[in-house]
Short mmCIF file of C-alpha atoms in Angstrom, two decimals:
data_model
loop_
_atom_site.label_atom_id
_atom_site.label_comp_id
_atom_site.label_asym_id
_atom_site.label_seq_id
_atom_site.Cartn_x
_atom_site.Cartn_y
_atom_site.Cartn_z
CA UNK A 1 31.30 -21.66 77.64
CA UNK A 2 29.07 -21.74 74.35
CA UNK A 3 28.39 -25.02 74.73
CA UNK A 4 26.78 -24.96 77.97
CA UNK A 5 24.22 -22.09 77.21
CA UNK A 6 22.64 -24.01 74.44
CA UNK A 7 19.45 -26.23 75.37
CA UNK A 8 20.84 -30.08 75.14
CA UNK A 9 18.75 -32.78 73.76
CA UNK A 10 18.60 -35.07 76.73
CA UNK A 11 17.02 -38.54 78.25
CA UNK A 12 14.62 -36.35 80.54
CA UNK A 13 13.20 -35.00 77.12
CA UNK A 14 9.85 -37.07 76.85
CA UNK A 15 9.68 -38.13 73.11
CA UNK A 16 7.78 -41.38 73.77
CA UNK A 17 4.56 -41.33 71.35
CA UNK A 18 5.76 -37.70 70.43
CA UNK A 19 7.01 -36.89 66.66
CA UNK A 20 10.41 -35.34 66.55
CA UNK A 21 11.58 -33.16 64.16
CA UNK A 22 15.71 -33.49 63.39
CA UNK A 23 17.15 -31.57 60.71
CA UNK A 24 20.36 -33.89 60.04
CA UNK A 25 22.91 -33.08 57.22
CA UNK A 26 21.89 -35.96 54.49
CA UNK A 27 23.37 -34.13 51.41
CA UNK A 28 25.52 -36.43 50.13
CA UNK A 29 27.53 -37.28 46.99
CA UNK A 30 25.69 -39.96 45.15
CA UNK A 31 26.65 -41.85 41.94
CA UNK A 32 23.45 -43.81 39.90
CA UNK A 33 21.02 -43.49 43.01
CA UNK A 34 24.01 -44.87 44.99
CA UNK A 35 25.75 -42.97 48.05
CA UNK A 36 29.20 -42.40 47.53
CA UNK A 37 29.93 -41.00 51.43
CA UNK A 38 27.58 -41.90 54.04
CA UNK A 39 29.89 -40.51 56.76
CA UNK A 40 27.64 -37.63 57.66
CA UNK A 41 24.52 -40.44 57.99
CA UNK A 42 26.57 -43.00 60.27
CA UNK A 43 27.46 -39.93 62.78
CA UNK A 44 23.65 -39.18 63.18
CA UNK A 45 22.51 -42.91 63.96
CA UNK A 46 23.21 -42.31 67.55
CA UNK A 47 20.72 -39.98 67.88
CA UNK A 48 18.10 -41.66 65.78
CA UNK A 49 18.60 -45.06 67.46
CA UNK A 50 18.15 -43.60 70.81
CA UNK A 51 15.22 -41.76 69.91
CA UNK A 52 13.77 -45.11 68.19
CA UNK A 53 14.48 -46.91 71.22
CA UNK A 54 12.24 -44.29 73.12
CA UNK A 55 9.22 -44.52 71.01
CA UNK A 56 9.23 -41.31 68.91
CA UNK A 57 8.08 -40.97 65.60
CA UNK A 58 11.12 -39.21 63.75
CA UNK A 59 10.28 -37.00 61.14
CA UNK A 60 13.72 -35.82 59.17
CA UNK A 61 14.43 -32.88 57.15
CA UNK A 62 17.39 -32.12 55.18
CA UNK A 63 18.82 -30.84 51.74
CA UNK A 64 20.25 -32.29 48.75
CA UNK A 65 22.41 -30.87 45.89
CA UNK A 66 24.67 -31.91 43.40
CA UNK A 67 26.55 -29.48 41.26
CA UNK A 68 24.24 -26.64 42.62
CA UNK A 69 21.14 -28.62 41.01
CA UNK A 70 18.60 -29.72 43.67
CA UNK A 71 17.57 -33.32 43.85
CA UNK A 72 15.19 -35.44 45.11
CA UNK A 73 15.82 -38.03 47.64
CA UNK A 74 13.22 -40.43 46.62
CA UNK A 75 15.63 -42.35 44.22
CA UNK A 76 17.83 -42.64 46.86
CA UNK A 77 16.03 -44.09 49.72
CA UNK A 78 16.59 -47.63 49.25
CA UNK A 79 20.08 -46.69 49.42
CA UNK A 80 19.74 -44.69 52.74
CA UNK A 81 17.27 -47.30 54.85
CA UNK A 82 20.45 -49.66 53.65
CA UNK A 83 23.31 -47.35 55.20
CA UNK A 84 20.80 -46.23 58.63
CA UNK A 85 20.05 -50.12 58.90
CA UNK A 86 16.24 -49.44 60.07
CA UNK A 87 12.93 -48.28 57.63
CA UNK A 88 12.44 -44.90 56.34
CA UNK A 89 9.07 -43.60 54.62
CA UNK A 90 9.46 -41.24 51.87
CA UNK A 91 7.22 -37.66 52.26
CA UNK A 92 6.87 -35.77 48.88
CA UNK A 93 5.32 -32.77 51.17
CA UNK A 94 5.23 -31.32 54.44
CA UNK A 95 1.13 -32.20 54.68
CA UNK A 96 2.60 -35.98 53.87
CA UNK A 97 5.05 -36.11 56.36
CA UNK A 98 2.59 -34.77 58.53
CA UNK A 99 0.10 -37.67 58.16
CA UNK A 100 2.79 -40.32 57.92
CA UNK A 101 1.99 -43.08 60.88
CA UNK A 102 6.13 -44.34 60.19
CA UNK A 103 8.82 -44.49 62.60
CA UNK A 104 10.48 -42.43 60.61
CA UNK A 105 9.75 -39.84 57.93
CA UNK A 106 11.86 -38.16 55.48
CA UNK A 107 10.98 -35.39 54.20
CA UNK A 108 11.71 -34.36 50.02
CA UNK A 109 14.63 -31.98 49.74
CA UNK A 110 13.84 -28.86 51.22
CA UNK A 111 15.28 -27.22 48.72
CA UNK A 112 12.71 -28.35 46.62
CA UNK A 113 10.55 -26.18 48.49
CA UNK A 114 11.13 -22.10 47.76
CA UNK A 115 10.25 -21.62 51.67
CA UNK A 116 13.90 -22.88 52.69
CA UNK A 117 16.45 -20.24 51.67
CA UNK A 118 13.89 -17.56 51.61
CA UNK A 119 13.68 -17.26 55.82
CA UNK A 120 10.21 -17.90 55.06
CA UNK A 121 7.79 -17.64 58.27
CA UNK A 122 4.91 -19.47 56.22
CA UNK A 123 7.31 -22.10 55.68
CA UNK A 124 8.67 -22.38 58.85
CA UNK A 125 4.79 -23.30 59.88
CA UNK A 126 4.17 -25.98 57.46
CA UNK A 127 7.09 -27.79 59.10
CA UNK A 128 6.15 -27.23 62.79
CA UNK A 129 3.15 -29.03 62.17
CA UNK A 130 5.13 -32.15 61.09
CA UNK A 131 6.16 -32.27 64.72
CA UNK A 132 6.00 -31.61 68.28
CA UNK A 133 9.60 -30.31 69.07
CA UNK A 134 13.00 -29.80 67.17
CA UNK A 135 16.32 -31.36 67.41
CA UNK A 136 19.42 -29.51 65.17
CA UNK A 137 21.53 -32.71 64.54
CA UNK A 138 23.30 -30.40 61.12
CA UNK A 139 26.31 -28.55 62.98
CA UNK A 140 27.24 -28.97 59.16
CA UNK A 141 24.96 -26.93 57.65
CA UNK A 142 23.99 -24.31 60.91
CA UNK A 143 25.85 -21.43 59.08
CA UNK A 144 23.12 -21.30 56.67
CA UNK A 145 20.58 -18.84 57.89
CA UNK A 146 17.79 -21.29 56.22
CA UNK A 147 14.11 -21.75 57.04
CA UNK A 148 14.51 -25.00 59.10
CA UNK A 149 17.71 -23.90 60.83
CA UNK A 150 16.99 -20.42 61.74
CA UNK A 151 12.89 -20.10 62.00
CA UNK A 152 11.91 -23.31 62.81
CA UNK A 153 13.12 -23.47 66.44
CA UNK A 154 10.97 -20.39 66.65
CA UNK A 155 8.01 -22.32 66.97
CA UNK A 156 8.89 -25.54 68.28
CA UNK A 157 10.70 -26.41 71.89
CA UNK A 158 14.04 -27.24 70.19
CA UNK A 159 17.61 -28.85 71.59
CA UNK A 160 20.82 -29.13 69.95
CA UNK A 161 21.46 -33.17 69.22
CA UNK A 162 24.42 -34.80 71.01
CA UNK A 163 26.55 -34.33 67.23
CA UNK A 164 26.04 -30.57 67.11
CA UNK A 165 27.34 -30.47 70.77
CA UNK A 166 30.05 -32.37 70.25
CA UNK A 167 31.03 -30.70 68.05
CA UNK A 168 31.26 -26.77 69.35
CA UNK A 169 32.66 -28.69 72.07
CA UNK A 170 35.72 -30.30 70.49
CA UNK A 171 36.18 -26.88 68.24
CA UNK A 172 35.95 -24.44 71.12
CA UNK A 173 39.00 -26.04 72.31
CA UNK A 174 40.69 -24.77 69.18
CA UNK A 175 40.23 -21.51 70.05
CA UNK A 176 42.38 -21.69 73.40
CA UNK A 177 44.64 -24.14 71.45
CA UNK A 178 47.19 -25.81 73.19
CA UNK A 179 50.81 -24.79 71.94
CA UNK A 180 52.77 -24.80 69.60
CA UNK A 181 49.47 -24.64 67.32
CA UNK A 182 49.83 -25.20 63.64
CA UNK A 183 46.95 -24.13 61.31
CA UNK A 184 46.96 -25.78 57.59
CA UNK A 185 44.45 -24.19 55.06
CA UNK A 186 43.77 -25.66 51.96
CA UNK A 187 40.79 -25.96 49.41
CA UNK A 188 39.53 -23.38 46.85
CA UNK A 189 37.76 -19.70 48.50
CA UNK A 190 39.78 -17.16 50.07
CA UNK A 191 36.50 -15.38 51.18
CA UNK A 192 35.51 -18.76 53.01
CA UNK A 193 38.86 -19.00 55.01
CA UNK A 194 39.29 -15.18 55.76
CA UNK A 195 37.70 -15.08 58.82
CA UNK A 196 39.75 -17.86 60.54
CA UNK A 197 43.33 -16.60 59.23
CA UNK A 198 42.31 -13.23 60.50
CA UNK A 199 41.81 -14.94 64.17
CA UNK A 200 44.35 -17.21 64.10
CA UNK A 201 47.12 -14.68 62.63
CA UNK A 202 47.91 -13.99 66.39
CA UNK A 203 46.82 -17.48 67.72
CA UNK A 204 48.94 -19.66 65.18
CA UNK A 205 52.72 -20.22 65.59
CA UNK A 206 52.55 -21.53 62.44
CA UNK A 207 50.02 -20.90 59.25
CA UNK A 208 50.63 -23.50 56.02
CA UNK A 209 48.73 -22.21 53.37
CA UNK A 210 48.18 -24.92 50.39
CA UNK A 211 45.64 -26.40 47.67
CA UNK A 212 44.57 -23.51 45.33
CA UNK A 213 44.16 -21.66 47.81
CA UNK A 214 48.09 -21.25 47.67
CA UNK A 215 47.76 -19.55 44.51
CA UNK A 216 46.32 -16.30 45.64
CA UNK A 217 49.38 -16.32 48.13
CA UNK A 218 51.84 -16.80 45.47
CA UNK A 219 50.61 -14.37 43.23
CA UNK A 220 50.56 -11.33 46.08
CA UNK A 221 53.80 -12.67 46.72
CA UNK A 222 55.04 -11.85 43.18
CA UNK A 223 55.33 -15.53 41.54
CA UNK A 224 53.85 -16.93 38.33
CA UNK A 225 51.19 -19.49 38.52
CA UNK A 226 50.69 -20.03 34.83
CA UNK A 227 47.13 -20.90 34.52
CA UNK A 228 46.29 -22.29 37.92
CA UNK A 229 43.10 -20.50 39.24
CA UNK A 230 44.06 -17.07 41.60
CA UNK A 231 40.93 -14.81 43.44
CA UNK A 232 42.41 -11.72 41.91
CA UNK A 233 40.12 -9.73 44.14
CA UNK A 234 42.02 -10.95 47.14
CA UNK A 235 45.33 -10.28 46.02
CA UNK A 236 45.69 -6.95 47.30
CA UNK A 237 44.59 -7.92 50.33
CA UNK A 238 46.58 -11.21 51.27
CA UNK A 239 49.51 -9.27 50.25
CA UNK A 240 49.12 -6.25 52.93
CA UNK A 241 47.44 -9.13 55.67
CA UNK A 242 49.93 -12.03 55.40
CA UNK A 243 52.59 -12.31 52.82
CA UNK A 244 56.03 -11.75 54.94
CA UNK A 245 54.12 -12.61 58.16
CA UNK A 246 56.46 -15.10 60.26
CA UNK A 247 54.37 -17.37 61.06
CA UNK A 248 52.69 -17.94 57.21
CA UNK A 249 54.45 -20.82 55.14
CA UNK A 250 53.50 -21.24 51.12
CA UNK A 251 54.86 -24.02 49.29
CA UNK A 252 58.18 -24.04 47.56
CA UNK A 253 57.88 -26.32 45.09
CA UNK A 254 54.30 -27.99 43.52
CA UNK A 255 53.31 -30.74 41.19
CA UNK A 256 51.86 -29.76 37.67
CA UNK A 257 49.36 -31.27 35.42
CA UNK A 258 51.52 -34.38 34.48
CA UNK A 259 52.32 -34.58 38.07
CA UNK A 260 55.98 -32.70 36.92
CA UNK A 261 57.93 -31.17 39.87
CA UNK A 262 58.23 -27.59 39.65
CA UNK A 263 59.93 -24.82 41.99
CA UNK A 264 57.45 -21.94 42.87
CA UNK A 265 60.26 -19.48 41.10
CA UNK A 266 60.02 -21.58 37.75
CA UNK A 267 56.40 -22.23 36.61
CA UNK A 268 56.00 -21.96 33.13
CA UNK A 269 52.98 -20.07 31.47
CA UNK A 270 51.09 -22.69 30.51
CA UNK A 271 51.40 -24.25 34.04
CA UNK A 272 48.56 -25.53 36.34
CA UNK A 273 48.95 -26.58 39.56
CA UNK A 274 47.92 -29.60 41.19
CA UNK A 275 49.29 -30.75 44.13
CA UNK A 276 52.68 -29.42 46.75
CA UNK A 277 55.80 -31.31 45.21
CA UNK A 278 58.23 -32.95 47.79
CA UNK A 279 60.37 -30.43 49.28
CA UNK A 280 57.28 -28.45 50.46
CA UNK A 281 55.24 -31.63 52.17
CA UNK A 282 58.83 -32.41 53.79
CA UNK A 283 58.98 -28.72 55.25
CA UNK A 284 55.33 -29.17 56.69
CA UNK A 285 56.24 -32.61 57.73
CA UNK A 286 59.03 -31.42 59.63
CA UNK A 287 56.80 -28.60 60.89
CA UNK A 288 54.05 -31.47 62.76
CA UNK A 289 56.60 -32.63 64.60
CA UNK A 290 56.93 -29.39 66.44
CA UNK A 291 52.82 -29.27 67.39
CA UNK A 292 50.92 -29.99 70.57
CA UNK A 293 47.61 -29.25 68.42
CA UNK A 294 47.30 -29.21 64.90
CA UNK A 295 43.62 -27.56 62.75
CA UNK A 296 43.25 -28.59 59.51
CA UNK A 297 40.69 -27.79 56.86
CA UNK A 298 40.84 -28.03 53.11
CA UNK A 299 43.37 -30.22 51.05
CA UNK A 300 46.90 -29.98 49.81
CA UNK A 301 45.77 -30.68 45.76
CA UNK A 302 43.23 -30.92 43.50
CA UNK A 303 42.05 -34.12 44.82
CA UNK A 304 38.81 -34.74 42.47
CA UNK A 305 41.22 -34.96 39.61
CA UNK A 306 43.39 -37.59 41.50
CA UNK A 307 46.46 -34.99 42.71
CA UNK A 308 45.96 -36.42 46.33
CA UNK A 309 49.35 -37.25 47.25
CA UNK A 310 50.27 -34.46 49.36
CA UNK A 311 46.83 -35.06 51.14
CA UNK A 312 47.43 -38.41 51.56
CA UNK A 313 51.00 -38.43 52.91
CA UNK A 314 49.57 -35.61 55.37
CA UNK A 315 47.14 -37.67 56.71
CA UNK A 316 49.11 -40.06 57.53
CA UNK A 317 51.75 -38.45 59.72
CA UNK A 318 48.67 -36.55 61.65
CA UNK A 319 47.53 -39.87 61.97
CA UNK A 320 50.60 -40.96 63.99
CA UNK A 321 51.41 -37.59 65.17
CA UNK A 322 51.12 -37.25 69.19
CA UNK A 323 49.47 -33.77 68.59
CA UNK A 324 45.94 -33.17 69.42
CA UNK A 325 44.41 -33.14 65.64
CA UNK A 326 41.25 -31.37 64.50
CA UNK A 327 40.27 -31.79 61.00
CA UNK A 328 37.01 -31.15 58.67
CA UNK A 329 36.41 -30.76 55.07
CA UNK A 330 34.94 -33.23 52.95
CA UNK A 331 37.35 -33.92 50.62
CA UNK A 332 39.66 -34.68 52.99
CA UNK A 333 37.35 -36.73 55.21
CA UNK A 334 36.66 -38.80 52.37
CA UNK A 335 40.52 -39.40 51.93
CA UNK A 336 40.63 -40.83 55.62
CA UNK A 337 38.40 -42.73 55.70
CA UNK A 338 39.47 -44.62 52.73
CA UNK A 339 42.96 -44.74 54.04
CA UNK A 340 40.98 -46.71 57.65
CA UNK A 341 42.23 -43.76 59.49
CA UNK A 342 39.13 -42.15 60.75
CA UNK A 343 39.71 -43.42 64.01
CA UNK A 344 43.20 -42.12 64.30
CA UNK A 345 42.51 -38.19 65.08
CA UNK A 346 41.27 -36.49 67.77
CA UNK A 347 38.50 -35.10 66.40
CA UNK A 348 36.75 -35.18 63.08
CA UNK A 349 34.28 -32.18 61.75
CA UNK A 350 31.42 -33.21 59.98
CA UNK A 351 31.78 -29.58 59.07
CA UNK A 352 33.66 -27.25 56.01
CA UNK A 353 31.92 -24.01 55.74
CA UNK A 354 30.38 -24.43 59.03
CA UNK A 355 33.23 -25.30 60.74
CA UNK A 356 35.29 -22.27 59.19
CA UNK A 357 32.56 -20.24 60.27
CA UNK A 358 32.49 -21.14 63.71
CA UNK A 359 35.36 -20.80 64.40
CA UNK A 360 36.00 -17.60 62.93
CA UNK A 361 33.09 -15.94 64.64
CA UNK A 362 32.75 -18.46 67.65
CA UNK A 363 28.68 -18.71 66.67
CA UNK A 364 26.54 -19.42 63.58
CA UNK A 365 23.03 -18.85 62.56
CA UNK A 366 21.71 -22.28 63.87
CA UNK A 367 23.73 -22.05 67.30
CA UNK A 368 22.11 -18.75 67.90
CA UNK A 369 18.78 -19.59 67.10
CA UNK A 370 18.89 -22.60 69.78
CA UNK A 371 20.03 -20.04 71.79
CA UNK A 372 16.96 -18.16 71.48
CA UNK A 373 14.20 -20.87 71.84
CA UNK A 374 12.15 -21.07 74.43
CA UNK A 375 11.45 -24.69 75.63
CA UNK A 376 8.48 -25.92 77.74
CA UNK A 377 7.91 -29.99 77.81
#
């Protein structure tokens, strides 16, 4: 198995009096310097209380963007010592962090810093010499083949943190799923969900395709979708790939701006769609109750816009369903917990695009560069 080839971050690891570098997944929606979702933050305390508890000086890196625009944490950091419960120093540099005497350092956004996407060797230096080894705690953001996730553990002895175990763990199993195995895509891309309808086509005894993402699939299917959004590009594709597949279910029926009910066979030309209407969440309802394990990524609507009632309703019924559910996105992490159900699942991924990635291709950049380190404490 994957998971037991990579090197594990573990209590023989001597970090006492030794500065550890995590890269952790802190890019998260904020509103007026506040945090919106700290979900990604509570699931790396574990690691950063144990390591406090053992006497290492944590310095952290991670990214921040909003709308594609890069921001700087330093606004925010009241805000995140609040949600970690413990102090954290701000570093406007890498030659700051490096002479910060704190328990813990955070670093400025490295995308502030042209080093980061560029693969950037230099780059990859400066931040070694913030620390004496490397711990990957952003499983979320490990399918970007970025300076700190792909060159760093070059130079440092680096470990995969108990999170980014757990979780190539808990998705590996989705790749041997148990059956009957339902697979629900939502969300926007086609190109970012590709690779896992390609794998699963065989794997899947069922495939429901929904949120725009439907659209494409309607169109190749030959319906109207008015002015909802459609990846023309892919048309030609999903039609030869999956349309008339067995195992592929679109919606029949969808809401529409005004949250109107409309059949798939009568949207009108100035149509947009929003959400599934009723008769295609019943379908998929009916579907669960079929499913020993259930993978979900991407929601039913357009939920920023408040079209989350599909999404919601699903949620629920996974929540009681006696299936094995996997489930990461998000949008639709956000959803759950605000419904108190992120407790009621078997597992939840802190990861979208990663997650997609993985387990598409069963690796990503940051697993393989883990598995290429080697460590001497």
């Amino acid at each position: 198995m994957l998971s037991n080839r990579l090197p594990l971050f573990n209590d023989s690891i001597h970090v006492s009096d030794k500065r550890v570098i995590v890269r952790v997944d802190f890019n998260v929606p904020a509103e007026q310097n506040k945090i919106t979702d700290d979900y990604r933050i509570l699931r790396t305390l574990p690691l950063l209380e144990q390591l406090r508890s053992r006497g290492a000086r944590i310095m952290l890196l991670s990214h921040l963007t909003e709308k594609k625009e890069h921001r700087s944490f330093e606004p925010l950091m009241e805000n995140f010592q609040q949600v970690c419960g413990f102090s954290i120093k701000f570093a406007p540099t890498p030659l700051a962090a490096r002479q910060s005497k704190a328990p813990v350092t955070l670093l400025e956004n490295l995308r502030a810093f042209p080093g980061e996407e560029n693969k950037d060797p230099q780059f990859a230096k400066e931040l070694a010499l913030v620390g004496d080894l490397f711990i990957n705690e952003a499983f979320s953001q490990s399918h970007r083949s970025n300076t700190s996730i792909v060159e760093l553990p070059k130079l440092l002895p680096s470990y995969a943190g108990p999170l980014f175990y757990e979780e190539i763990r808990k998705l590996g199993e989705a790749s041997s799923p148990e059956k009957p195995f339902l697979l629900i895509l939502g969300g926007v891309k086609f190109a970012t969900k590709i690779g896992v309808l390609e794998h699963f086509m065989e794997v899947a005894d069922s495939i429901f395709i929904g949120g725009a993402l439907a659209n494409t699939f309607l169109v190749a299917s030959g319906f109207s979708v008015g002015e909802s959004p459609v990846e023309q590009d892919a048309v030609p594709h999903v039609r030869n790939a999956f349309i008339g597949k067995p195992n592929v279910m679109l919606p029949s029926d969808v809401r529409v701006e005004g949250n109107e009910v409309r059949s798939v066979s009568d949207i009108r030309t100035g149509d947009v769609i929003y959400d599934l209407g009723p008769v295609s969440s019943a379908a998929l309802a009916e579907k669960l109750q079929e499913m020993r394990m259930i993978l979900w990524n991407g929601p039913l609507g357009f939920v920023e816009r408040g079209y989350n009632q599909a999404t919601s309703e699903l949620i629920d019924l996974l929540a009681h369903s006696k299936a094995r559910v996997i489930i990461g996105g998000g949008d639709t992490l956000a959803l759950i917990r605000k419904q108190g159900l992120e407790d009621s699942f078997y597992y939840l991924s802190t990861g979208g695009g990663a997650m997609l990635e993985f387990l598409a291709k069963g690796t990503l950049p940051g697993i393989d560069a883990l598995l290429e380190t080697r460590n001497s404490m």
